[in-house]
Steps between C-alpha positions, in 0.01 A plus 500: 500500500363193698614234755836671629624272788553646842745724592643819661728728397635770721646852326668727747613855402651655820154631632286453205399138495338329227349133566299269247333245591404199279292209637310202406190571314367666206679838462455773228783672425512730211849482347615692208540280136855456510437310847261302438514129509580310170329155383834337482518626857245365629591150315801475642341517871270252420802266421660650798231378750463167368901396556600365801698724625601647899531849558890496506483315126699747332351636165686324245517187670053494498612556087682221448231268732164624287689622189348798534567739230690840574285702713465840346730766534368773728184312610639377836241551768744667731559742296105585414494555883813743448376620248152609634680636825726701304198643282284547815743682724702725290359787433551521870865459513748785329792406244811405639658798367297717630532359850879519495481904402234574745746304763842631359299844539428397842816443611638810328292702737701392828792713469677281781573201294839425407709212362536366871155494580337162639174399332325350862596873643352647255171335402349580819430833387380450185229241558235722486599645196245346205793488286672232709140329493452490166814248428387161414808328558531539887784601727736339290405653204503876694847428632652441135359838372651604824786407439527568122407877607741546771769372281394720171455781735893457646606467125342847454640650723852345444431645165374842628806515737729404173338763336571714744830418576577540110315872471753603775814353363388656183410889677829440717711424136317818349604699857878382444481575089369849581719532782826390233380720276475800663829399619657470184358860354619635810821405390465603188379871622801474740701420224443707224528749821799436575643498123332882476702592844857296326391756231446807694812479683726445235335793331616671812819389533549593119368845563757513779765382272377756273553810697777404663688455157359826401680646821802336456480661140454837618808456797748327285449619092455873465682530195327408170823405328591192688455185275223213700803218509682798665217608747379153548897504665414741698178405597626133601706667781213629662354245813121577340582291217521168654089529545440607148428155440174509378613719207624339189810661292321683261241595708803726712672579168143668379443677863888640461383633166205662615716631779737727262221578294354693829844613596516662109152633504598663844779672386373659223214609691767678742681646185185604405427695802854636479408686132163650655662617812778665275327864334792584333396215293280547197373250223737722249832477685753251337578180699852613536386800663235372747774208585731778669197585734413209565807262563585570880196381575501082676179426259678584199794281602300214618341524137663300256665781193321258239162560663591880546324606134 
């Protein structure tokens, strides 16, 4: 490309500096296609210089003067400068997302910063850093990543702190649910305890009952004839019977049967006795006989006649 009109342009990139120069005179620049200059291009300068126009003539107003035609889109020579600054200097220069991570990551590694901290107290000490170099967009540009990761870092950490506050509302609900129920089979032990000591005691107080009817049987009935409404007469006059309680009426009706059952078997054990203690008594002697022996005796009167053969 020929004939490019004077001028400077100045790049800065924190300390990496890029300047290009373009002056009056026959320069070679090798562009790539897609930036070279078209024909209609270089038409529409032509026109351009030949209009009488200042340098504060605003573009479309030098259109509607010369009637020039639409100059072509992308082929300002501005741009072509831009353009071959931009191609020139940036391999040099990392992406913009790249620079923000590497910074971020900077600032990460100072443990002291929190959502308080001041950007001019803290820049001081990162200067040297080629991280904070490599941003492009100056001091203004490093205090909004400043401040985007002081603020992200304090919502973390509200968040961790949630977290945290929610893990130990949750352990200290599982610490009171364990705690309830080990409380409530406690209770359950204790009571199903308790029901198996109700049931132990009234088994001992109806043990109780139990002999001490049998003793008021043996005191009060010694005669095997005595009807049970008759007996139970008897019995009721006794100051035992006021705990027999726990019995029911059949219950002491049985237990008075079994009583004169034992005062029968008794007796005829004693009669018994009474024939084998008697020699003159043999199996051949006639009842009649034996009876005249035998009928002094207590045990043979205490033994009913019908039970006496």
């Amino acid at each position: 490309m020929w004939g490019l009109k004077k001028t400077s342009t100045y790049t800065c990139s924190s300390s990496h500096c890029v300047c290009v120069c373009v002056y009056a005179g026959p320069v070679s620049v090798s562009l790539p296609s897609d930036m070279r200059e078209t024909s209609g291009s270089r038409r529409w300068r032509r026109c351009e210089r030949g209009s009488s126009c200042s340098p504060t003539t605003s573009r479309s107003s030098r259109r509607r003067r010369r009637r020039l035609p639409p100059r072509p889109v992308g082929d300002d020579r501005g741009e072509e400068t831009e353009l071959l600054i931009d191609h020139t200097s940036s391999p040099h220069l990392k992406p913009t997302d790249k620079v923000k991570a590497e910074f971020m990551e900077m600032l990460s590694e100072d443990g002291s910063l929190t959502e308080s901290s001041q950007w001019r107290k803290v820049k001081g000490g990162l200067e040297r850093d080629p991280r904070y170099r490599a941003v492009s967009g100056g001091s203004s540009q490093r205090e909004e990543w400043f401040l985007e990761y002081v603020k992200s870092s304090a919502t973390g950490s509200t968040g961790k702190a949630g977290t945290a506050d929610h893990q130990s509302r949750e352990r200290e609900e599982r610490i009171q649910a364990s705690l309830k129920e080990r409380e409530r089979e406690v209770q359950m032990s204790r009571s199903a305890q308790e029901k198996e000591w109700g049931r132990e005691r009234d088994q001992l107080r109806r043990s109780e009952a139990l002999q001490q009817f049998k003793a008021m049987l043996a005191d009060t009935i010694r005669s095997t004839g005595v009807p049970w409404n008759d007996a139970r007469r008897q019995l009721r006059q006794d100051s035992r019977w006021a705990s027999m309680g726990l019995l029911e009426a059949d219950e002491k009706e049985k237990l008075y049967q079994e009583h004169c059952d034992s005062l029968v078997e008794k007796k005829r054990l004693q009669f018994r006795r009474l024939l084998e203690e008697t020699s003159q008594i043999s199996l051949v002697m006639p009842w009649k006989k034996a009876r005249k022996l035998i009928r002094e005796d207590p045990r043979y009167k205490n033994f009913s006649e019908s039970d006496h053969v």
